[in-house]
Protein backbone atom coordinates (compact mmCIF):
# COMPACT_ATOMS: atom_id res chain seq x y z
CA UNK A 1 0.00 0.00 0.00
CA UNK A 2 1.05 3.57 -0.55
CA UNK A 3 2.95 5.24 2.31
CA UNK A 4 1.76 8.68 1.13
CA UNK A 5 -1.49 9.69 -0.52
CA UNK A 6 -2.22 12.59 -2.78
CA UNK A 7 -3.66 15.48 -0.78
CA UNK A 8 -7.02 16.96 -1.66
CA UNK A 9 -8.62 13.89 -3.24
CA UNK A 10 -10.60 10.86 -2.18
CA UNK A 11 -8.92 7.47 -2.36
CA UNK A 12 -10.96 4.28 -2.57
CA UNK A 13 -9.88 0.99 -1.06
CA UNK A 14 -11.44 -2.44 -0.81
CA UNK A 15 -11.09 -4.56 2.34
CA UNK A 16 -12.11 -8.20 2.63
CA UNK A 17 -13.46 -9.98 5.70
CA UNK A 18 -12.77 -13.60 4.71
CA UNK A 19 -14.60 -15.95 7.09
CA UNK A 20 -14.59 -19.68 7.72
CA UNK A 21 -15.61 -22.08 10.48
CA UNK A 22 -12.65 -23.89 11.99
CA UNK A 23 -12.95 -26.39 14.84
CA UNK A 24 -16.44 -25.13 15.61
CA UNK A 25 -15.45 -21.45 15.80
CA UNK A 26 -16.14 -18.54 13.48
CA UNK A 27 -12.72 -17.62 12.15
CA UNK A 28 -11.44 -14.85 9.88
CA UNK A 29 -8.31 -14.16 7.89
CA UNK A 30 -6.01 -11.29 8.82
CA UNK A 31 -2.88 -9.98 7.13
CA UNK A 32 0.14 -8.53 8.94
CA UNK A 33 1.05 -5.10 7.57
CA UNK A 34 4.64 -4.75 6.39
CA UNK A 35 4.71 -0.95 5.93
CA UNK A 36 3.43 2.21 7.65
CA UNK A 37 0.93 3.15 8.80
CA UNK A 38 0.28 0.47 11.44
CA UNK A 39 3.41 -1.45 10.41
CA UNK A 40 3.42 -4.87 12.07
CA UNK A 41 -0.28 -4.68 12.99
CA UNK A 42 -2.90 -7.14 11.84
CA UNK A 43 -5.50 -5.94 9.37
CA UNK A 44 -8.08 -7.21 6.95
CA UNK A 45 -6.57 -7.89 3.52
CA UNK A 46 -7.12 -4.93 1.23
CA UNK A 47 -5.86 -2.78 -1.62
CA UNK A 48 -6.50 0.56 -3.30
CA UNK A 49 -8.47 0.52 -6.53
CA UNK A 50 -7.40 2.36 -9.65
CA UNK A 51 -9.27 5.06 -11.52
CA UNK A 52 -10.20 2.49 -14.17
CA UNK A 53 -11.45 -0.14 -11.72
CA UNK A 54 -14.77 -0.76 -10.02
CA UNK A 55 -14.79 -1.88 -6.39
CA UNK A 56 -15.75 -5.39 -7.50
CA UNK A 57 -12.89 -5.48 -10.01
CA UNK A 58 -10.50 -4.34 -7.28
CA UNK A 59 -11.61 -7.00 -4.82
CA UNK A 60 -11.43 -9.70 -7.50
CA UNK A 61 -7.84 -8.67 -8.25
CA UNK A 62 -7.03 -8.80 -4.55
CA UNK A 63 -8.44 -12.30 -4.28
CA UNK A 64 -6.56 -13.45 -7.37
CA UNK A 65 -3.33 -12.22 -5.80
CA UNK A 66 -4.00 -13.63 -2.35
CA UNK A 67 -6.68 -16.34 -2.42
CA UNK A 68 -7.54 -18.71 -5.26
CA UNK A 69 -11.19 -18.45 -4.31
CA UNK A 70 -13.05 -17.64 -7.52
CA UNK A 71 -16.11 -19.68 -6.52
CA UNK A 72 -16.34 -18.42 -2.93
CA UNK A 73 -19.48 -16.68 -1.69
CA UNK A 74 -18.98 -12.91 -1.60
CA UNK A 75 -21.19 -9.90 -0.96
CA UNK A 76 -20.59 -6.22 -0.42
CA UNK A 77 -20.77 -5.54 3.30
CA UNK A 78 -20.73 -1.77 3.84
CA UNK A 79 -18.93 1.41 2.80
CA UNK A 80 -16.86 3.01 5.57
CA UNK A 81 -16.42 6.76 5.17
CA UNK A 82 -15.21 8.15 8.52
CA UNK A 83 -13.01 11.22 7.91
CA UNK A 84 -9.95 10.10 9.86
CA UNK A 85 -9.96 6.36 9.28
CA UNK A 86 -6.55 6.47 7.55
CA UNK A 87 -3.76 8.76 8.85
CA UNK A 88 -2.33 9.16 5.34
CA UNK A 89 -5.33 10.98 3.91
CA UNK A 90 -8.95 10.69 2.87
CA UNK A 91 -9.68 7.00 2.26
CA UNK A 92 -13.09 5.44 1.73
CA UNK A 93 -13.25 1.67 2.14
CA UNK A 94 -15.74 -0.60 0.42
CA UNK A 95 -15.76 -3.73 2.57
CA UNK A 96 -16.70 -7.18 1.32
CA UNK A 97 -17.74 -10.33 3.16
CA UNK A 98 -16.23 -13.55 1.83
CA UNK A 99 -17.12 -17.06 3.02
CA UNK A 100 -14.74 -19.97 2.49
CA UNK A 101 -14.93 -23.55 3.78
CA UNK A 102 -11.96 -24.35 6.02
CA UNK A 103 -10.97 -27.17 3.65
CA UNK A 104 -10.38 -24.55 0.95
CA UNK A 105 -8.62 -22.02 3.16
CA UNK A 106 -6.26 -24.38 5.00
CA UNK A 107 -3.88 -25.06 2.06
CA UNK A 108 -3.69 -21.33 1.32
CA UNK A 109 -2.50 -20.65 4.85
CA UNK A 110 0.08 -23.42 4.57
CA UNK A 111 1.66 -21.54 1.64
CA UNK A 112 1.59 -18.07 3.26
CA UNK A 113 1.68 -18.67 7.01
CA UNK A 114 3.91 -15.64 7.76
CA UNK A 115 1.76 -12.86 6.29
CA UNK A 116 -1.67 -14.43 6.68
CA UNK A 117 -3.19 -15.93 9.82
CA UNK A 118 -6.61 -17.08 10.96
CA UNK A 119 -8.10 -15.62 14.13
CA UNK A 120 -11.11 -17.04 15.95
CA UNK A 121 -13.87 -14.59 16.80
CA UNK A 122 -14.73 -14.62 20.49
CA UNK A 123 -18.30 -13.54 21.13
CA UNK A 124 -20.43 -11.74 22.31
CA UNK A 125 -18.80 -9.50 19.84
CA UNK A 126 -20.92 -6.53 20.85
CA UNK A 127 -19.77 -3.00 20.15
CA UNK A 128 -16.58 -3.00 22.24
CA UNK A 129 -16.38 -6.68 23.14
CA UNK A 130 -14.62 -7.98 20.03
CA UNK A 131 -11.80 -10.41 20.74
CA UNK A 132 -9.78 -12.34 18.17
CA UNK A 133 -7.48 -15.22 19.05
CA UNK A 134 -5.06 -17.16 16.84
CA UNK A 135 -4.20 -20.86 17.24
CA UNK A 136 -0.88 -19.88 18.83
CA UNK A 137 -2.66 -17.81 21.49
CA UNK A 138 -2.20 -14.32 20.06
CA UNK A 139 -5.11 -12.26 21.43
CA UNK A 140 -6.32 -9.08 19.76
CA UNK A 141 -9.13 -6.67 20.48
CA UNK A 142 -10.76 -4.46 17.87
CA UNK A 143 -8.53 -1.58 18.93
CA UNK A 144 -5.38 -3.60 18.19
CA UNK A 145 -6.19 -3.80 14.50
CA UNK A 146 -5.09 -1.33 11.84
CA UNK A 147 -7.39 1.48 10.73
CA UNK A 148 -11.07 0.88 11.66
CA UNK A 149 -10.94 -2.82 10.86
CA UNK A 150 -12.35 -3.73 14.25
CA UNK A 151 -15.52 -1.86 13.27
CA UNK A 152 -15.60 -3.61 9.90
CA UNK A 153 -15.36 -7.01 11.62
CA UNK A 154 -18.11 -6.17 14.10
CA UNK A 155 -20.31 -5.09 11.18
CA UNK A 156 -19.55 -8.33 9.34
CA UNK A 157 -20.30 -10.54 12.34
CA UNK A 158 -23.61 -8.74 12.88
CA UNK A 159 -24.45 -9.20 9.18
CA UNK A 160 -23.78 -12.95 9.37
CA UNK A 161 -25.76 -13.37 12.56
CA UNK A 162 -28.67 -11.42 11.11
CA UNK A 163 -28.78 -13.37 7.83
CA UNK A 164 -27.99 -16.95 8.79
CA UNK A 165 -31.48 -17.90 9.90
CA UNK A 166 -33.39 -16.50 6.90
CA UNK A 167 -30.96 -16.89 3.96
CA UNK A 168 -28.78 -19.69 2.60
CA UNK A 169 -25.53 -18.02 3.65
CA UNK A 170 -24.67 -20.68 6.25
CA UNK A 171 -24.38 -23.44 3.66
CA UNK A 172 -21.38 -21.73 2.08
CA UNK A 173 -19.29 -22.57 5.16
CA UNK A 174 -19.66 -26.28 4.42
CA UNK A 175 -16.83 -28.17 2.82
CA UNK A 176 -19.24 -30.07 0.58
CA UNK A 177 -22.76 -28.73 0.03
CA UNK A 178 -23.65 -31.99 -1.75
CA UNK A 179 -22.92 -34.23 1.24
CA UNK A 180 -23.29 -32.80 4.75
CA UNK A 181 -24.97 -33.85 7.97
CA UNK A 182 -27.37 -31.83 10.07
CA UNK A 183 -24.76 -31.99 12.81
CA UNK A 184 -22.27 -30.21 10.55
CA UNK A 185 -24.90 -27.61 9.74
CA UNK A 186 -25.58 -27.08 13.44
CA UNK A 187 -21.84 -26.53 14.04
CA UNK A 188 -21.90 -23.72 11.46
CA UNK A 189 -24.92 -22.04 13.06
CA UNK A 190 -23.43 -22.30 16.55
CA UNK A 191 -20.10 -20.88 15.35
CA UNK A 192 -21.72 -17.87 13.67
CA UNK A 193 -24.13 -17.16 16.54
CA UNK A 194 -21.46 -17.78 19.17
CA UNK A 195 -23.65 -20.00 21.36
CA UNK A 196 -24.79 -23.63 21.61
CA UNK A 197 -28.18 -24.73 20.28
CA UNK A 198 -30.47 -27.52 21.35
CA UNK A 199 -29.94 -30.30 18.84
CA UNK A 200 -33.56 -31.47 18.68
CA UNK A 201 -34.96 -27.97 18.19
CA UNK A 202 -32.32 -27.10 15.61
CA UNK A 203 -32.89 -30.21 13.55
CA UNK A 204 -36.65 -29.78 13.67
CA UNK A 205 -36.27 -26.17 12.53
CA UNK A 206 -33.86 -26.88 9.69
CA UNK A 207 -35.94 -29.79 8.44
CA UNK A 208 -39.09 -27.66 8.45
CA UNK A 209 -37.38 -24.75 6.75
CA UNK A 210 -35.18 -26.53 4.24
CA UNK A 211 -36.13 -30.20 3.83
CA UNK A 212 -39.89 -29.70 3.59
CA UNK A 213 -39.38 -26.86 1.09
CA UNK A 214 -37.00 -28.93 -1.04
CA UNK A 215 -33.91 -26.80 -0.37
CA UNK A 216 -32.08 -29.79 1.09
CA UNK A 217 -32.65 -33.44 0.17
CA UNK A 218 -31.45 -36.65 1.76
CA UNK A 219 -28.83 -38.59 -0.12
CA UNK A 220 -28.14 -42.31 0.01
CA UNK A 221 -24.87 -41.60 1.82
CA UNK A 222 -24.07 -41.65 5.52
CA UNK A 223 -21.01 -40.68 7.56
CA UNK A 224 -19.77 -41.96 10.89
CA UNK A 225 -19.49 -39.12 13.39
CA UNK A 226 -18.34 -40.45 16.72
CA UNK A 227 -20.26 -43.29 18.34
CA UNK A 228 -23.73 -44.35 17.38
CA UNK A 229 -25.39 -44.69 14.02
CA UNK A 230 -23.83 -43.03 10.98
CA UNK A 231 -25.34 -39.63 10.21
CA UNK A 232 -27.55 -39.24 7.15
CA UNK A 233 -26.05 -36.85 4.60
CA UNK A 234 -27.98 -34.13 2.79
CA UNK A 235 -27.51 -32.18 -0.43
CA UNK A 236 -28.22 -28.47 -0.75
CA UNK A 237 -30.35 -27.57 -3.76
CA UNK A 238 -29.37 -24.18 -5.20
CSV table of C-alpha atoms in Angstrom, one decimal:
chain,number,residue,atom,x,y,z
A,1,UNK,CA,0.0,0.0,0.0
A,2,UNK,CA,1.1,3.6,-0.6
A,3,UNK,CA,3.0,5.2,2.3
A,4,UNK,CA,1.8,8.7,1.1
A,5,UNK,CA,-1.5,9.7,-0.5
A,6,UNK,CA,-2.2,12.6,-2.8
A,7,UNK,CA,-3.7,15.5,-0.8
A,8,UNK,CA,-7.0,17.0,-1.7
A,9,UNK,CA,-8.6,13.9,-3.2
A,10,UNK,CA,-10.6,10.9,-2.2
A,11,UNK,CA,-8.9,7.5,-2.4
A,12,UNK,CA,-11.0,4.3,-2.6
A,13,UNK,CA,-9.9,1.0,-1.1
A,14,UNK,CA,-11.4,-2.4,-0.8
A,15,UNK,CA,-11.1,-4.6,2.3
A,16,UNK,CA,-12.1,-8.2,2.6
A,17,UNK,CA,-13.5,-10.0,5.7
A,18,UNK,CA,-12.8,-13.6,4.7
A,19,UNK,CA,-14.6,-16.0,7.1
A,20,UNK,CA,-14.6,-19.7,7.7
A,21,UNK,CA,-15.6,-22.1,10.5
A,22,UNK,CA,-12.6,-23.9,12.0
A,23,UNK,CA,-13.0,-26.4,14.8
A,24,UNK,CA,-16.4,-25.1,15.6
A,25,UNK,CA,-15.5,-21.5,15.8
A,26,UNK,CA,-16.1,-18.5,13.5
A,27,UNK,CA,-12.7,-17.6,12.1
A,28,UNK,CA,-11.4,-14.8,9.9
A,29,UNK,CA,-8.3,-14.2,7.9
A,30,UNK,CA,-6.0,-11.3,8.8
A,31,UNK,CA,-2.9,-10.0,7.1
A,32,UNK,CA,0.1,-8.5,8.9
A,33,UNK,CA,1.0,-5.1,7.6
A,34,UNK,CA,4.6,-4.8,6.4
A,35,UNK,CA,4.7,-0.9,5.9
A,36,UNK,CA,3.4,2.2,7.7
A,37,UNK,CA,0.9,3.2,8.8
A,38,UNK,CA,0.3,0.5,11.4
A,39,UNK,CA,3.4,-1.4,10.4
A,40,UNK,CA,3.4,-4.9,12.1
A,41,UNK,CA,-0.3,-4.7,13.0
A,42,UNK,CA,-2.9,-7.1,11.8
A,43,UNK,CA,-5.5,-5.9,9.4
A,44,UNK,CA,-8.1,-7.2,6.9
A,45,UNK,CA,-6.6,-7.9,3.5
A,46,UNK,CA,-7.1,-4.9,1.2
A,47,UNK,CA,-5.9,-2.8,-1.6
A,48,UNK,CA,-6.5,0.6,-3.3
A,49,UNK,CA,-8.5,0.5,-6.5
A,50,UNK,CA,-7.4,2.4,-9.6
A,51,UNK,CA,-9.3,5.1,-11.5
A,52,UNK,CA,-10.2,2.5,-14.2
A,53,UNK,CA,-11.5,-0.1,-11.7
A,54,UNK,CA,-14.8,-0.8,-10.0
A,55,UNK,CA,-14.8,-1.9,-6.4
A,56,UNK,CA,-15.7,-5.4,-7.5
A,57,UNK,CA,-12.9,-5.5,-10.0
A,58,UNK,CA,-10.5,-4.3,-7.3
A,59,UNK,CA,-11.6,-7.0,-4.8
A,60,UNK,CA,-11.4,-9.7,-7.5
A,61,UNK,CA,-7.8,-8.7,-8.2
A,62,UNK,CA,-7.0,-8.8,-4.5
A,63,UNK,CA,-8.4,-12.3,-4.3
A,64,UNK,CA,-6.6,-13.4,-7.4
A,65,UNK,CA,-3.3,-12.2,-5.8
A,66,UNK,CA,-4.0,-13.6,-2.3
A,67,UNK,CA,-6.7,-16.3,-2.4
A,68,UNK,CA,-7.5,-18.7,-5.3
A,69,UNK,CA,-11.2,-18.4,-4.3
A,70,UNK,CA,-13.0,-17.6,-7.5
A,71,UNK,CA,-16.1,-19.7,-6.5
A,72,UNK,CA,-16.3,-18.4,-2.9
A,73,UNK,CA,-19.5,-16.7,-1.7
A,74,UNK,CA,-19.0,-12.9,-1.6
A,75,UNK,CA,-21.2,-9.9,-1.0
A,76,UNK,CA,-20.6,-6.2,-0.4
A,77,UNK,CA,-20.8,-5.5,3.3
A,78,UNK,CA,-20.7,-1.8,3.8
A,79,UNK,CA,-18.9,1.4,2.8
A,80,UNK,CA,-16.9,3.0,5.6
A,81,UNK,CA,-16.4,6.8,5.2
A,82,UNK,CA,-15.2,8.2,8.5
A,83,UNK,CA,-13.0,11.2,7.9
A,84,UNK,CA,-10.0,10.1,9.9
A,85,UNK,CA,-10.0,6.4,9.3
A,86,UNK,CA,-6.6,6.5,7.6
A,87,UNK,CA,-3.8,8.8,8.8
A,88,UNK,CA,-2.3,9.2,5.3
A,89,UNK,CA,-5.3,11.0,3.9
A,90,UNK,CA,-9.0,10.7,2.9
A,91,UNK,CA,-9.7,7.0,2.3
A,92,UNK,CA,-13.1,5.4,1.7
A,93,UNK,CA,-13.3,1.7,2.1
A,94,UNK,CA,-15.7,-0.6,0.4
A,95,UNK,CA,-15.8,-3.7,2.6
A,96,UNK,CA,-16.7,-7.2,1.3
A,97,UNK,CA,-17.7,-10.3,3.2
A,98,UNK,CA,-16.2,-13.5,1.8
A,99,UNK,CA,-17.1,-17.1,3.0
A,100,UNK,CA,-14.7,-20.0,2.5
A,101,UNK,CA,-14.9,-23.6,3.8
A,102,UNK,CA,-12.0,-24.4,6.0
A,103,UNK,CA,-11.0,-27.2,3.7
A,104,UNK,CA,-10.4,-24.5,0.9
A,105,UNK,CA,-8.6,-22.0,3.2
A,106,UNK,CA,-6.3,-24.4,5.0
A,107,UNK,CA,-3.9,-25.1,2.1
A,108,UNK,CA,-3.7,-21.3,1.3
A,109,UNK,CA,-2.5,-20.7,4.9
A,110,UNK,CA,0.1,-23.4,4.6
A,111,UNK,CA,1.7,-21.5,1.6
A,112,UNK,CA,1.6,-18.1,3.3
A,113,UNK,CA,1.7,-18.7,7.0
A,114,UNK,CA,3.9,-15.6,7.8
A,115,UNK,CA,1.8,-12.9,6.3
A,116,UNK,CA,-1.7,-14.4,6.7
A,117,UNK,CA,-3.2,-15.9,9.8
A,118,UNK,CA,-6.6,-17.1,11.0
A,119,UNK,CA,-8.1,-15.6,14.1
A,120,UNK,CA,-11.1,-17.0,15.9
A,121,UNK,CA,-13.9,-14.6,16.8
A,122,UNK,CA,-14.7,-14.6,20.5
A,123,UNK,CA,-18.3,-13.5,21.1
A,124,UNK,CA,-20.4,-11.7,22.3
A,125,UNK,CA,-18.8,-9.5,19.8
A,126,UNK,CA,-20.9,-6.5,20.8
A,127,UNK,CA,-19.8,-3.0,20.2
A,128,UNK,CA,-16.6,-3.0,22.2
A,129,UNK,CA,-16.4,-6.7,23.1
A,130,UNK,CA,-14.6,-8.0,20.0
A,131,UNK,CA,-11.8,-10.4,20.7
A,132,UNK,CA,-9.8,-12.3,18.2
A,133,UNK,CA,-7.5,-15.2,19.0
A,134,UNK,CA,-5.1,-17.2,16.8
A,135,UNK,CA,-4.2,-20.9,17.2
A,136,UNK,CA,-0.9,-19.9,18.8
A,137,UNK,CA,-2.7,-17.8,21.5
A,138,UNK,CA,-2.2,-14.3,20.1
A,139,UNK,CA,-5.1,-12.3,21.4
A,140,UNK,CA,-6.3,-9.1,19.8
A,141,UNK,CA,-9.1,-6.7,20.5
A,142,UNK,CA,-10.8,-4.5,17.9
A,143,UNK,CA,-8.5,-1.6,18.9
A,144,UNK,CA,-5.4,-3.6,18.2
A,145,UNK,CA,-6.2,-3.8,14.5
A,146,UNK,CA,-5.1,-1.3,11.8
A,147,UNK,CA,-7.4,1.5,10.7
A,148,UNK,CA,-11.1,0.9,11.7
A,149,UNK,CA,-10.9,-2.8,10.9
A,150,UNK,CA,-12.4,-3.7,14.3
A,151,UNK,CA,-15.5,-1.9,13.3
A,152,UNK,CA,-15.6,-3.6,9.9
A,153,UNK,CA,-15.4,-7.0,11.6
A,154,UNK,CA,-18.1,-6.2,14.1
A,155,UNK,CA,-20.3,-5.1,11.2
A,156,UNK,CA,-19.6,-8.3,9.3
A,157,UNK,CA,-20.3,-10.5,12.3
A,158,UNK,CA,-23.6,-8.7,12.9
A,159,UNK,CA,-24.5,-9.2,9.2
A,160,UNK,CA,-23.8,-12.9,9.4
A,161,UNK,CA,-25.8,-13.4,12.6
A,162,UNK,CA,-28.7,-11.4,11.1
A,163,UNK,CA,-28.8,-13.4,7.8
A,164,UNK,CA,-28.0,-16.9,8.8
A,165,UNK,CA,-31.5,-17.9,9.9
A,166,UNK,CA,-33.4,-16.5,6.9
A,167,UNK,CA,-31.0,-16.9,4.0
A,168,UNK,CA,-28.8,-19.7,2.6
A,169,UNK,CA,-25.5,-18.0,3.7
A,170,UNK,CA,-24.7,-20.7,6.2
A,171,UNK,CA,-24.4,-23.4,3.7
A,172,UNK,CA,-21.4,-21.7,2.1
A,173,UNK,CA,-19.3,-22.6,5.2
A,174,UNK,CA,-19.7,-26.3,4.4
A,175,UNK,CA,-16.8,-28.2,2.8
A,176,UNK,CA,-19.2,-30.1,0.6
A,177,UNK,CA,-22.8,-28.7,0.0
A,178,UNK,CA,-23.7,-32.0,-1.8
A,179,UNK,CA,-22.9,-34.2,1.2
A,180,UNK,CA,-23.3,-32.8,4.8
A,181,UNK,CA,-25.0,-33.9,8.0
A,182,UNK,CA,-27.4,-31.8,10.1
A,183,UNK,CA,-24.8,-32.0,12.8
A,184,UNK,CA,-22.3,-30.2,10.6
A,185,UNK,CA,-24.9,-27.6,9.7
A,186,UNK,CA,-25.6,-27.1,13.4
A,187,UNK,CA,-21.8,-26.5,14.0
A,188,UNK,CA,-21.9,-23.7,11.5
A,189,UNK,CA,-24.9,-22.0,13.1
A,190,UNK,CA,-23.4,-22.3,16.5
A,191,UNK,CA,-20.1,-20.9,15.4
A,192,UNK,CA,-21.7,-17.9,13.7
A,193,UNK,CA,-24.1,-17.2,16.5
A,194,UNK,CA,-21.5,-17.8,19.2
A,195,UNK,CA,-23.7,-20.0,21.4
A,196,UNK,CA,-24.8,-23.6,21.6
A,197,UNK,CA,-28.2,-24.7,20.3
A,198,UNK,CA,-30.5,-27.5,21.3
A,199,UNK,CA,-29.9,-30.3,18.8
A,200,UNK,CA,-33.6,-31.5,18.7
A,201,UNK,CA,-35.0,-28.0,18.2
A,202,UNK,CA,-32.3,-27.1,15.6
A,203,UNK,CA,-32.9,-30.2,13.5
A,204,UNK,CA,-36.6,-29.8,13.7
A,205,UNK,CA,-36.3,-26.2,12.5
A,206,UNK,CA,-33.9,-26.9,9.7
A,207,UNK,CA,-35.9,-29.8,8.4
A,208,UNK,CA,-39.1,-27.7,8.5
A,209,UNK,CA,-37.4,-24.7,6.7
A,210,UNK,CA,-35.2,-26.5,4.2
A,211,UNK,CA,-36.1,-30.2,3.8
A,212,UNK,CA,-39.9,-29.7,3.6
A,213,UNK,CA,-39.4,-26.9,1.1
A,214,UNK,CA,-37.0,-28.9,-1.0
A,215,UNK,CA,-33.9,-26.8,-0.4
A,216,UNK,CA,-32.1,-29.8,1.1
A,217,UNK,CA,-32.7,-33.4,0.2
A,218,UNK,CA,-31.5,-36.6,1.8
A,219,UNK,CA,-28.8,-38.6,-0.1
A,220,UNK,CA,-28.1,-42.3,0.0
A,221,UNK,CA,-24.9,-41.6,1.8
A,222,UNK,CA,-24.1,-41.7,5.5
A,223,UNK,CA,-21.0,-40.7,7.6
A,224,UNK,CA,-19.8,-42.0,10.9
A,225,UNK,CA,-19.5,-39.1,13.4
A,226,UNK,CA,-18.3,-40.4,16.7
A,227,UNK,CA,-20.3,-43.3,18.3
A,228,UNK,CA,-23.7,-44.3,17.4
A,229,UNK,CA,-25.4,-44.7,14.0
A,230,UNK,CA,-23.8,-43.0,11.0
A,231,UNK,CA,-25.3,-39.6,10.2
A,232,UNK,CA,-27.6,-39.2,7.2
A,233,UNK,CA,-26.1,-36.8,4.6
A,234,UNK,CA,-28.0,-34.1,2.8
A,235,UNK,CA,-27.5,-32.2,-0.4
A,236,UNK,CA,-28.2,-28.5,-0.8
A,237,UNK,CA,-30.4,-27.6,-3.8
A,238,UNK,CA,-29.4,-24.2,-5.2
